[in-house]
Coordinates of C-alpha atoms in Angstrom, one line a residue:
Chain A
M1 CA 245.7 36.5 -112.7
D2 CA 245.1 39.7 -110.7
R3 CA 246.9 39.3 -107.3
K4 CA 245.0 42.0 -105.8
P5 CA 242.0 40.0 -104.5
T6 CA 244.1 37.2 -103.2
L7 CA 246.4 39.7 -101.3
L8 CA 243.1 41.3 -100.0
A9 CA 241.7 37.9 -99.0
A10 CA 245.0 37.0 -97.2
L11 CA 245.0 40.3 -95.3
L12 CA 241.4 39.8 -94.3
A13 CA 242.2 36.3 -93.1
I14 CA 245.1 37.4 -91.0
G15 CA 242.9 40.2 -89.6
L16 CA 240.2 37.8 -88.8
V17 CA 242.6 35.6 -86.7
V18 CA 244.0 38.6 -85.0
T19 CA 240.7 39.9 -84.1
T20 CA 239.5 36.5 -82.8
L21 CA 242.4 36.2 -80.6
V22 CA 242.8 40.0 -79.4
V23 CA 239.4 41.4 -79.3
P24 CA 237.7 39.1 -76.7
A25 CA 240.8 39.9 -74.2
L26 CA 240.0 43.4 -74.8
V27 CA 236.3 43.6 -74.3
S28 CA 234.7 42.1 -71.0
A29 CA 234.5 38.3 -71.4
R30 CA 232.4 38.0 -68.4
P31 CA 228.7 37.4 -68.3
A32 CA 226.6 40.2 -66.6
Y33 CA 226.2 39.6 -62.8
E34 CA 229.3 37.1 -62.5
I35 CA 231.7 37.5 -59.7
P36 CA 234.7 35.3 -60.8
V37 CA 236.2 33.2 -58.2
A38 CA 240.0 32.6 -58.4
N39 CA 241.5 29.4 -57.3
V40 CA 244.5 30.2 -55.1
D41 CA 246.7 27.7 -53.1
N42 CA 248.1 29.9 -50.4
S43 CA 245.5 31.3 -48.2
T44 CA 247.8 33.6 -46.4
T45 CA 248.0 35.7 -49.6
L46 CA 244.3 36.4 -49.5
D47 CA 244.0 37.2 -45.8
T48 CA 244.9 40.9 -46.2
V49 CA 243.3 43.5 -48.7
D50 CA 246.8 43.7 -50.3
G51 CA 247.8 40.1 -50.3
E52 CA 249.4 38.9 -53.6
G53 CA 246.8 36.2 -54.1
W54 CA 244.3 39.0 -55.0
D55 CA 246.7 39.8 -58.1
E56 CA 245.0 36.5 -59.4
A57 CA 241.4 37.6 -58.7
P58 CA 239.7 39.8 -61.2
S59 CA 237.2 42.2 -59.7
A60 CA 233.9 43.0 -61.1
G61 CA 232.1 46.3 -60.8
V62 CA 228.8 46.0 -58.8
S63 CA 226.2 48.6 -59.2
L64 CA 224.4 49.9 -56.0
S65 CA 221.2 51.6 -55.5
S66 CA 219.0 52.9 -52.6
S67 CA 217.4 49.7 -50.9
G68 CA 214.1 51.6 -50.7
A69 CA 213.5 50.0 -47.1
A70 CA 210.8 51.5 -45.1
V71 CA 213.1 53.6 -42.9
P72 CA 214.0 57.3 -43.0
G73 CA 216.6 57.7 -45.5
G74 CA 215.7 54.3 -47.3
D75 CA 215.8 56.2 -50.6
E76 CA 218.9 58.3 -50.2
S77 CA 222.0 56.0 -50.3
T78 CA 225.2 57.7 -51.3
I79 CA 227.5 54.9 -52.6
D80 CA 227.0 54.0 -56.2
E81 CA 229.4 51.1 -57.0
V82 CA 231.4 48.6 -55.2
R83 CA 234.3 46.5 -57.0
V84 CA 234.0 42.8 -55.8
A85 CA 236.6 40.1 -56.2
S86 CA 236.5 36.5 -55.0
A87 CA 238.9 33.9 -54.5
R88 CA 239.0 30.5 -52.8
T89 CA 241.4 27.9 -51.4
D90 CA 240.5 24.3 -50.8
E91 CA 239.2 25.4 -47.3
R92 CA 238.0 29.0 -47.5
L93 CA 236.0 31.3 -49.6
Y94 CA 237.2 35.0 -49.8
I95 CA 235.4 38.1 -50.9
R96 CA 237.3 41.4 -51.4
L97 CA 235.2 44.6 -51.6
S98 CA 236.3 48.0 -52.4
W99 CA 234.6 51.2 -52.8
A100 CA 235.0 54.9 -52.8
D101 CA 233.9 56.9 -49.7
P102 CA 235.5 60.2 -49.2
T103 CA 234.8 60.1 -45.4
R104 CA 236.3 57.4 -43.2
D105 CA 233.7 56.9 -40.5
T106 CA 234.9 54.6 -37.7
S107 CA 233.2 56.0 -34.8
A108 CA 229.7 55.7 -33.3
D109 CA 230.6 57.4 -30.0
D110 CA 228.2 60.2 -30.5
V111 CA 224.5 60.0 -30.9
R112 CA 224.8 61.3 -34.3
Q113 CA 227.7 59.3 -35.4
F114 CA 227.3 56.2 -37.5
A115 CA 230.2 53.9 -38.8
D116 CA 230.8 52.9 -42.5
A117 CA 230.0 49.2 -43.1
V118 CA 229.6 46.8 -45.9
A119 CA 227.7 43.4 -46.0
V120 CA 227.6 40.3 -48.4
Q121 CA 224.5 38.3 -48.5
V122 CA 224.2 34.7 -49.7
P123 CA 221.3 32.2 -49.6
V124 CA 221.3 29.7 -46.8
N125 CA 220.5 27.2 -49.4
E126 CA 223.0 27.6 -52.0
S127 CA 220.5 26.3 -54.7
A128 CA 217.7 28.8 -53.9
R129 CA 217.3 32.5 -54.7
P130 CA 215.8 34.3 -51.7
P131 CA 213.9 37.7 -51.9
I132 CA 216.7 40.3 -52.4
A133 CA 215.7 42.2 -49.1
M134 CA 217.2 40.0 -46.4
G135 CA 215.4 36.8 -47.8
S136 CA 212.3 35.5 -46.3
T137 CA 211.1 33.1 -43.3
D138 CA 211.3 30.0 -45.6
N139 CA 214.2 31.1 -47.7
R140 CA 216.9 32.5 -45.5
V141 CA 220.0 34.4 -46.0
N142 CA 223.4 34.5 -44.4
V143 CA 225.0 37.9 -44.1
W144 CA 228.7 38.7 -43.5
Y145 CA 228.9 42.1 -42.0
W146 CA 231.8 44.3 -41.2
N147 CA 231.8 48.0 -40.0
G148 CA 234.3 50.8 -39.3
L149 CA 234.3 50.0 -35.6
N150 CA 236.1 46.8 -36.8
V151 CA 233.2 44.8 -35.8
S152 CA 232.5 41.7 -38.0
Q153 CA 229.3 39.5 -37.5
E154 CA 227.8 36.5 -39.3
L155 CA 224.2 37.1 -39.3
L156 CA 221.1 35.1 -40.2
A157 CA 218.0 36.7 -41.6
G158 CA 214.5 35.8 -42.8
G159 CA 213.3 39.1 -44.0
P160 CA 213.7 42.7 -43.1
G161 CA 214.4 43.5 -39.5
T162 CA 215.2 40.0 -38.5
T163 CA 218.9 39.7 -38.5
T164 CA 220.2 37.8 -35.7
V165 CA 223.9 37.3 -34.8
L166 CA 225.2 33.8 -35.3
S167 CA 227.5 32.6 -32.5
D168 CA 230.8 30.7 -32.9
S169 CA 231.4 32.5 -36.2
N170 CA 234.6 31.7 -38.2
L171 CA 234.0 34.8 -40.3
E172 CA 237.5 36.8 -40.6
S173 CA 237.9 40.2 -41.8
N174 CA 240.7 42.7 -42.6
A175 CA 240.1 46.3 -43.8
T176 CA 242.2 49.4 -44.8
Y177 CA 241.2 52.7 -46.0
Q178 CA 243.5 54.4 -48.6
D179 CA 243.0 57.2 -50.9
G180 CA 239.4 57.7 -50.4
R181 CA 238.6 54.0 -50.7
W182 CA 237.7 51.4 -48.2
H183 CA 239.3 47.8 -49.0
V184 CA 237.7 44.9 -47.0
V185 CA 238.3 41.2 -47.2
L186 CA 235.8 38.9 -45.6
S187 CA 236.4 35.1 -45.5
R188 CA 234.8 32.0 -44.0
P189 CA 235.2 28.3 -44.4
L190 CA 233.6 26.9 -47.5
D191 CA 232.0 24.3 -45.9
D192 CA 231.0 25.5 -42.4
V193 CA 228.6 22.8 -41.3
S194 CA 226.2 24.1 -38.8
D195 CA 222.6 25.1 -38.8
N196 CA 221.6 28.0 -40.6
R197 CA 224.9 28.5 -42.4
T198 CA 225.5 28.5 -46.0
S199 CA 227.6 25.2 -47.0
F200 CA 229.5 26.1 -50.3
S201 CA 229.8 22.7 -52.3
A202 CA 232.1 24.7 -54.6
E203 CA 230.3 22.8 -57.4
Q204 CA 227.7 25.3 -58.5
D205 CA 227.6 29.1 -58.7
V206 CA 225.9 30.8 -55.6
D207 CA 224.1 33.8 -55.6
V208 CA 225.5 36.9 -53.7
A209 CA 224.3 40.5 -53.1
V210 CA 226.4 43.4 -51.5
A211 CA 225.2 46.3 -49.3
V212 CA 227.3 49.4 -48.4
W213 CA 226.6 52.0 -45.8
N214 CA 228.1 55.5 -45.5
G215 CA 228.2 56.4 -41.8
S216 CA 228.6 60.3 -42.3
S217 CA 225.3 60.1 -44.3
M218 CA 223.7 58.4 -41.2
E219 CA 223.2 55.3 -43.2
R220 CA 222.3 52.4 -41.1
S221 CA 219.7 49.4 -41.2
G222 CA 217.8 49.5 -44.4
A223 CA 219.2 53.1 -45.3
K224 CA 221.9 51.5 -47.3
A225 CA 223.1 51.0 -50.8
T226 CA 222.3 47.5 -52.2
S227 CA 223.0 45.5 -55.3
E228 CA 220.9 43.2 -57.3
W229 CA 221.7 39.4 -57.1
H230 CA 225.0 38.5 -58.7
Y231 CA 226.7 35.1 -58.4
L232 CA 229.9 33.8 -57.4
A233 CA 231.3 31.6 -60.2
L234 CA 232.1 28.7 -58.0
G235 CA 230.5 26.1 -60.5
P236 CA 232.0 24.8 -63.8
G237 CA 229.4 27.1 -65.5
P238 CA 229.6 28.1 -69.4
Q239 CA 233.3 28.4 -69.9
G240 CA 233.7 32.0 -71.0
P241 CA 236.8 32.0 -73.4
P242 CA 236.0 28.9 -75.6
Y243 CA 232.3 29.9 -76.0
E244 CA 233.2 33.5 -76.9
T245 CA 236.0 32.3 -79.4
I246 CA 233.4 30.4 -81.4
L247 CA 231.0 33.5 -81.5
W248 CA 233.8 35.9 -82.4
L249 CA 234.9 33.2 -85.0
V250 CA 231.3 33.2 -86.7
A251 CA 231.1 37.0 -86.7
G252 CA 234.5 37.2 -88.2
L253 CA 233.9 34.7 -90.9
G254 CA 230.6 36.8 -91.6
I255 CA 232.4 40.0 -92.0
V256 CA 235.0 38.4 -94.3
F257 CA 232.5 36.8 -96.5
T258 CA 230.4 39.9 -96.7
T259 CA 233.6 41.8 -97.6
L260 CA 234.6 39.5 -100.3
V261 CA 231.2 39.3 -101.9
T262 CA 231.0 42.9 -102.0
I263 CA 234.5 43.2 -103.6
E264 CA 233.5 40.7 -106.2
G265 CA 230.3 42.3 -106.9
V266 CA 232.0 45.7 -107.4
R267 CA 234.5 44.0 -109.8
R268 CA 231.7 42.4 -111.7
T269 CA 229.7 45.7 -112.1
R270 CA 232.9 47.4 -113.2
G271 CA 233.3 44.5 -116.0
E272 CA 236.8 43.6 -114.8
Chain B
M1 CA 189.5 50.3 -25.4
S2 CA 187.9 49.1 -22.3
Q3 CA 184.9 50.6 -20.6
T4 CA 184.7 51.1 -17.0
D5 CA 181.5 50.9 -14.9
D6 CA 180.8 54.6 -14.8
G7 CA 180.8 54.5 -18.7
T8 CA 184.1 56.4 -19.1
D9 CA 186.1 55.1 -22.0
V10 CA 189.8 54.1 -21.2
R11 CA 191.9 53.5 -24.3
L12 CA 194.6 50.9 -23.7
A13 CA 196.8 50.0 -26.6
D14 CA 195.9 46.7 -28.4
G15 CA 197.0 43.5 -26.6
I16 CA 197.9 45.3 -23.3
D17 CA 196.1 44.0 -20.1
H18 CA 196.6 47.2 -18.0
Q19 CA 198.5 50.4 -18.4
V20 CA 200.7 51.8 -15.6
A21 CA 200.4 55.7 -15.3
M22 CA 201.6 58.4 -13.2
V23 CA 200.2 62.0 -12.3
M24 CA 202.7 64.7 -11.5
D25 CA 201.3 67.7 -9.7
L26 CA 203.4 70.6 -11.1
N27 CA 202.4 72.7 -8.2
K28 CA 204.4 70.8 -5.8
C29 CA 207.6 70.6 -7.7
I30 CA 210.5 72.5 -6.2
G31 CA 213.1 71.7 -8.8
C32 CA 215.3 69.9 -6.3
Q33 CA 216.3 67.2 -8.7
T34 CA 215.9 64.5 -6.0
C35 CA 213.7 62.4 -8.6
T36 CA 216.7 62.9 -11.2
I37 CA 219.3 61.7 -8.6
A38 CA 217.2 58.8 -7.4
C39 CA 216.8 57.5 -11.1
K40 CA 220.6 58.1 -11.9
T41 CA 222.0 56.2 -9.0
N42 CA 219.6 53.3 -9.7
W43 CA 220.0 53.0 -13.3
T44 CA 222.3 55.3 -15.3
D45 CA 225.4 55.6 -13.0
G46 CA 228.2 55.0 -15.5
G47 CA 228.9 52.5 -18.3
G48 CA 228.1 54.9 -21.2
R49 CA 225.0 56.4 -19.4
E50 CA 226.8 59.4 -18.0
Y51 CA 224.8 61.8 -20.0
M52 CA 221.6 60.1 -19.6
Y53 CA 218.7 61.3 -17.4
W54 CA 215.8 59.0 -17.7
N55 CA 214.2 61.3 -15.3
N56 CA 215.1 65.0 -15.7
V57 CA 213.4 68.1 -14.3
E58 CA 213.6 71.1 -16.6
T59 CA 212.5 74.7 -16.1
K60 CA 209.7 76.0 -18.2
P61 CA 209.6 78.2 -20.4
G62 CA 213.1 76.9 -21.3
S63 CA 215.0 74.7 -23.7
G64 CA 214.8 71.6 -21.6
Y65 CA 216.8 68.4 -22.0
P66 CA 218.2 67.8 -24.7
R67 CA 218.2 71.3 -25.8
D68 CA 215.1 72.4 -27.8
W69 CA 213.8 68.8 -27.7
E70 CA 210.4 70.1 -28.7
E71 CA 211.7 71.3 -32.0
M72 CA 213.1 68.0 -33.1
G73 CA 210.2 66.2 -34.4
G74 CA 209.0 62.7 -34.0
G75 CA 205.6 61.4 -33.0
W76 CA 202.8 61.1 -35.3
D77 CA 201.0 63.2 -38.1
E78 CA 197.4 64.8 -37.5
D79 CA 195.6 61.5 -38.3
G80 CA 197.9 59.6 -36.0
E81 CA 198.7 57.2 -38.6
E82 CA 202.0 58.3 -40.3
R83 CA 205.1 58.8 -38.2
T84 CA 206.6 62.2 -38.6
P85 CA 210.5 62.1 -38.9
G86 CA 212.5 63.2 -35.9
E87 CA 216.1 64.3 -35.5
L88 CA 219.1 63.0 -33.6
Q89 CA 220.7 65.7 -31.1
S90 CA 224.4 65.4 -30.5
K91 CA 225.8 64.6 -27.0
E92 CA 226.7 68.2 -26.6
E93 CA 223.1 69.1 -26.8
Y94 CA 222.2 66.7 -24.0
G95 CA 225.1 68.2 -22.0
R96 CA 228.3 66.4 -21.5
A97 CA 229.3 64.9 -18.1
W98 CA 231.9 67.5 -17.0
E99 CA 235.1 66.9 -15.3
F100 CA 235.4 68.4 -11.9
N101 CA 238.6 69.3 -9.9
H102 CA 237.6 66.7 -7.2
E103 CA 241.2 65.5 -7.1
Q104 CA 242.8 68.9 -6.6
V105 CA 240.4 70.2 -3.9
M106 CA 239.9 66.9 -1.9
Y107 CA 243.3 65.4 -2.0
E108 CA 245.9 68.0 -3.3
G109 CA 245.1 70.9 -0.9
S110 CA 244.0 73.3 -3.6
D111 CA 242.1 76.5 -2.5
E112 CA 240.1 76.6 -5.7
P113 CA 236.3 76.3 -5.4
L114 CA 234.9 72.9 -6.6
R115 CA 234.0 73.4 -10.2
P116 CA 234.2 72.0 -13.7
M117 CA 237.6 71.8 -15.2
E118 CA 236.4 73.4 -18.5
Q119 CA 234.2 76.4 -19.0
P120 CA 230.7 74.7 -19.4
D121 CA 228.5 76.4 -22.0
W122 CA 225.5 74.0 -21.9
G123 CA 224.2 71.1 -19.7
P124 CA 220.9 69.5 -18.6
N125 CA 219.0 72.1 -16.6
F126 CA 221.5 74.9 -17.8
D127 CA 218.7 77.5 -18.2
E128 CA 217.2 76.6 -14.6
D129 CA 214.9 79.4 -13.4
E130 CA 215.5 81.8 -16.2
G131 CA 211.9 81.4 -17.2
A132 CA 210.2 84.2 -19.1
G133 CA 208.1 87.4 -18.5
E134 CA 209.5 90.7 -17.2
Y135 CA 209.7 91.8 -13.4
P136 CA 207.4 92.0 -11.4
N137 CA 205.6 89.5 -13.5
S138 CA 208.4 86.9 -14.6
Y139 CA 207.4 83.4 -14.2
Y140 CA 208.6 79.9 -14.5
F141 CA 207.7 76.5 -13.2
Y142 CA 209.3 73.0 -13.1
L143 CA 208.6 70.2 -15.5
P144 CA 209.8 66.7 -14.2
R145 CA 209.9 64.4 -17.3
I146 CA 210.2 60.5 -17.6
C147 CA 209.4 58.2 -20.4
N148 CA 205.6 58.6 -21.0
H149 CA 205.1 54.8 -21.7
C150 CA 202.7 55.9 -24.4
T151 CA 199.6 54.0 -25.6
H152 CA 200.8 54.6 -29.3
P153 CA 204.5 54.8 -29.0
S154 CA 206.2 56.2 -32.0
C155 CA 209.6 54.8 -30.8
V156 CA 208.2 51.3 -30.8
E157 CA 206.9 51.9 -34.4
A158 CA 210.2 53.6 -35.5
C159 CA 212.4 50.5 -34.9
P160 CA 212.8 48.2 -38.1
R161 CA 213.7 45.2 -35.8
S162 CA 210.9 45.4 -33.2
A163 CA 213.5 45.8 -30.4
L164 CA 211.1 48.0 -28.6
Y165 CA 207.9 46.6 -27.3
K166 CA 205.2 47.4 -25.0
R167 CA 205.0 45.1 -22.2
E168 CA 201.5 43.1 -22.4
E169 CA 200.9 43.0 -18.5
D170 CA 201.1 46.7 -17.8
G171 CA 202.1 48.6 -21.0
I172 CA 205.7 49.6 -20.0
V173 CA 207.9 50.4 -23.0
L174 CA 211.1 48.5 -23.0
V175 CA 214.2 48.1 -25.3
D176 CA 215.2 44.4 -26.0
Q177 CA 218.9 44.8 -25.5
D178 CA 219.5 41.6 -27.5
R179 CA 217.5 42.8 -30.4
C180 CA 218.7 46.4 -30.5
R181 CA 221.5 47.2 -33.0
G182 CA 221.9 50.8 -32.0
Y183 CA 220.2 52.2 -35.3
R184 CA 218.7 55.1 -33.1
Y185 CA 215.5 55.3 -35.1
C186 CA 213.7 55.2 -31.6
V187 CA 215.9 57.9 -30.4
E188 CA 214.7 60.2 -33.3
G189 CA 211.4 58.8 -33.3
C190 CA 210.5 59.8 -29.9
P191 CA 209.1 63.4 -29.8
Y192 CA 209.9 63.6 -26.0
K193 CA 213.4 62.6 -26.6
K194 CA 213.2 60.0 -24.0
V195 CA 215.1 56.9 -25.5
Y196 CA 218.8 57.3 -25.3
Y197 CA 221.8 56.0 -27.0
N198 CA 224.5 54.2 -25.1
A199 CA 227.7 54.6 -27.2
M200 CA 229.7 52.1 -24.9
K201 CA 227.0 49.3 -25.5
K202 CA 226.0 50.5 -28.9
T203 CA 222.3 50.0 -27.9
S204 CA 219.6 52.3 -26.9
E205 CA 218.1 52.5 -23.5
K206 CA 215.3 54.3 -21.6
C207 CA 213.3 54.5 -18.5
I208 CA 211.9 51.2 -17.4
F209 CA 209.3 52.6 -14.8
C210 CA 211.3 50.8 -12.2
Y211 CA 209.7 47.6 -13.2
P212 CA 211.7 45.4 -10.9
R213 CA 210.4 47.7 -8.0
I214 CA 206.8 47.5 -9.2
E215 CA 207.2 43.7 -9.4
G216 CA 208.5 43.5 -5.9
E217 CA 211.8 42.0 -7.1
G218 CA 213.8 44.1 -4.4
P219 CA 215.7 42.6 -1.4
E220 CA 212.5 42.9 0.8
G221 CA 210.2 41.4 -1.8
E222 CA 208.1 44.5 -1.4
V223 CA 206.1 46.1 -4.3
L224 CA 207.5 49.6 -4.4
P225 CA 206.6 52.7 -6.7
P226 CA 209.4 53.9 -9.1
S227 CA 212.2 55.6 -7.3
C228 CA 211.4 59.0 -8.8
A229 CA 208.0 59.0 -7.2
E230 CA 209.0 57.5 -3.8
D231 CA 211.9 59.7 -3.2
C232 CA 210.4 63.0 -4.2
P233 CA 210.4 65.3 -1.1
P234 CA 207.1 67.2 -1.8
Q235 CA 205.5 63.7 -3.0
L236 CA 204.2 65.2 -6.2
R237 CA 203.7 61.9 -8.1
L238 CA 200.8 59.4 -8.0
V239 CA 201.4 56.1 -9.4
G240 CA 199.0 53.3 -10.5
Y241 CA 197.0 51.9 -13.5
L242 CA 195.1 54.1 -15.9
D243 CA 192.2 51.4 -15.8
D244 CA 192.1 51.2 -12.2
E245 CA 188.6 52.7 -11.6
E246 CA 189.1 53.2 -8.0
G247 CA 192.5 54.6 -8.2
P248 CA 193.3 58.3 -8.3
I249 CA 194.9 58.3 -11.7
H250 CA 191.7 57.2 -13.3
K251 CA 189.6 59.6 -11.6
L252 CA 192.1 62.6 -11.9
V253 CA 192.4 61.8 -15.7
N254 CA 189.2 60.3 -16.9
E255 CA 186.5 61.6 -14.4
H256 CA 187.6 65.0 -13.4
G257 CA 189.8 65.8 -16.4
V258 CA 192.2 67.8 -14.1
A259 CA 195.4 65.8 -15.3
V260 CA 196.4 66.4 -18.8
R261 CA 198.9 65.2 -21.3
L262 CA 202.1 67.0 -22.1
H263 CA 202.1 67.9 -26.0
P264 CA 199.1 65.9 -26.9
E265 CA 199.5 66.9 -30.4
Y266 CA 202.5 64.6 -30.9
R267 CA 199.7 61.9 -30.7
T268 CA 201.7 59.3 -28.8
E269 CA 199.1 59.3 -26.1
P270 CA 201.5 59.6 -23.0
N271 CA 200.5 57.8 -19.7
V272 CA 202.2 60.4 -17.7
Y273 CA 199.8 63.1 -16.8
Y274 CA 200.3 66.6 -15.2
I275 CA 198.2 68.8 -12.9
P276 CA 199.0 72.1 -14.6
P277 CA 200.7 74.8 -12.6
F278 CA 198.9 77.8 -10.9
A279 CA 201.1 80.7 -10.1
P280 CA 200.3 83.9 -8.1
P281 CA 198.4 86.6 -10.0
Q282 CA 200.3 89.3 -11.7
H283 CA 201.5 92.4 -9.8
S284 CA 200.9 95.9 -10.7
E285 CA 204.1 98.2 -10.8
S286 CA 203.2 99.2 -7.3
G287 CA 203.1 95.7 -6.1
E288 CA 199.3 95.2 -5.8
S289 CA 198.0 91.9 -7.0
I290 CA 195.9 92.2 -10.1
E291 CA 193.2 90.0 -11.8
A292 CA 195.5 88.6 -14.4
E293 CA 197.2 85.2 -14.7
R294 CA 200.9 85.1 -14.2
I295 CA 201.5 82.2 -16.5
P296 CA 199.9 83.1 -19.7
R297 CA 197.3 80.4 -20.6
S298 CA 198.4 80.5 -24.2
Y299 CA 201.8 79.1 -22.9
L300 CA 200.2 76.4 -21.0
E301 CA 197.9 75.5 -24.0
E302 CA 201.1 75.2 -26.1
L303 CA 202.5 72.6 -23.6
F304 CA 199.3 70.8 -22.6
G305 CA 196.9 71.3 -25.4
P306 CA 193.4 72.9 -25.2
D307 CA 192.3 70.6 -22.3
V308 CA 194.4 72.6 -20.0
H309 CA 191.7 75.1 -19.9
E310 CA 189.0 73.0 -18.5
A311 CA 191.6 71.4 -16.1
L312 CA 192.6 74.7 -14.6
N313 CA 189.1 75.9 -14.2
T314 CA 188.0 72.7 -12.6
I315 CA 191.0 72.9 -10.2
E316 CA 190.0 76.5 -9.4
R317 CA 186.5 75.6 -8.6
E318 CA 187.7 72.6 -6.4
R319 CA 190.2 74.9 -4.5
A320 CA 187.4 77.4 -4.0
K321 CA 185.3 74.5 -2.5
V322 CA 188.0 73.7 0.1
E323 CA 188.3 77.4 0.8
R324 CA 184.6 77.5 1.7
G325 CA 185.1 74.4 3.9
E326 CA 183.4 72.0 1.4
E327 CA 184.7 68.7 0.5
S328 CA 186.6 68.1 -2.7
E329 CA 187.5 64.7 -3.9
V330 CA 190.0 66.3 -6.3
M331 CA 191.8 68.2 -3.8
E332 CA 191.8 65.3 -1.4
M333 CA 193.6 63.0 -3.9
L334 CA 196.1 65.9 -4.7
T335 CA 197.0 66.4 -1.1
T336 CA 196.8 63.0 0.5
T337 CA 200.0 61.8 2.4
D338 CA 198.8 58.3 2.5
T339 CA 201.2 56.2 0.5
A340 CA 198.5 53.5 -0.1
D341 CA 196.4 56.1 -1.9
Q342 CA 199.5 57.7 -3.6
Y343 CA 200.6 54.4 -5.0
R344 CA 198.1 51.8 -6.1
L345 CA 200.3 49.0 -7.6
E346 CA 198.7 45.7 -6.4
V347 CA 195.2 46.2 -7.6
F348 CA 195.6 43.6 -10.5
D349 CA 196.9 40.1 -10.3

């Protein structure tokens, strides 16, 4: 018996196993719009932007574009992308945002000065998806807001122009500017039981959207770069790796089968 | 729109019961800035308001306050429907509050004259009395300015949060300090640059037409006119309601057409009106008066729109009447010293 086909089949089989194991790890295993949420035990490692806890939380690139709001400059935002990571402990939900902005704007002391800022928007009702532009009267949003003056606020909104500061906020923030990038951590208790506040059951995914303002471009209000709705993967969800392993296995088997059939076909044609 | 008994239309903003208004007679202004100081000591004395002059007096022709405010946009387009974008001016262009050598002169025995510690190169009223024209026919006049409490205010429209609003009872334009988030769209949206950003509070602020005074909220419980009007030494301001048919404002504006709006082309429909300035006629080289107006009509038209011609013609006719010993209701209203006629603030409930 010719040992060549057997050897080839063996090599292909090994290749298949290697491909199945390695390739998914190399390409993004994450569904579009997912912001993974890491489980971290020690909350102190998440409080600061460079805390160790963030090593366990993979970040997702979130594309931004002009909000198109009906204010001057509503179509002229300057920040294109923000990297978003998220982590949770038993008590708090953390979101870490990082984006490139060559100008560090931390003053609003002159009439023409505006501070850099970032905001995270979540639905008040974690099961509902509100209109992306600040929600609506019957489907409101919570906004976690931070700006370069080191002001952080928890806001409630029911449509554009309606943001209202929520009092007794448990929102905490930490920010640094390094090598042309802002890094900001915002966190809040998961289950902040009070009116008009999102209560994260941590049993289901929750929609999230992000906005970034560049102060030196005089961005403020609706003049901002905004994302589409993404979601914080807080729920069990479709388990990425096993699901993808099956897909890759099927694809791999297909490739091996096709290759073997082709080889056999060539052999027969040659009359071997 | 409300129609008065004599058939004149008085346009009020939608949902407004009455409209406060002011007429300023520019022929009486001596540029003393008492109004400016009256306002400042009442409302803008510190707390991030140092650079603010809700009332200012500027020399015209001149750059004004803030510098070149007339070139900074804002207001409405020709149809009065779309806002035209405006610009923000830096604090330098308003004029910073200079530090003076009070300490050295008053307490440390310095012989230096009292003066700013730094070399000032711009400030409010910096080009005072420069004016325009050439000797012997140079000319200038003073222009006191407050918020116009417009009928069609572009600052109100500019705010995406509805933090600015026109008060229902009297049309005073106010900034709700709880709603304001310091976006400054109102500052750039007002073509008269009469909304100011308070960098300490991070909110915008403006002239409130001294509403506590006109509501009688002072210590005596008396209804008083705005401070800028009451404290004016030559008493050049008349205060009342545009829709008070018996009042001088309605008569001067709507009946006689002698009080005109500043920059009507901004289409915000201001409710501060001006009696345009007369100046002595031009002089010849030899010092003789000649038949030529000193302040070019074209310049006055630039400021007050085409209605200024009719206003000036009417005033000239009315003055001639008085000179002939005849009666003139217009001149009577403009020269009265009876405060009950100057300030009619208790005509509506």
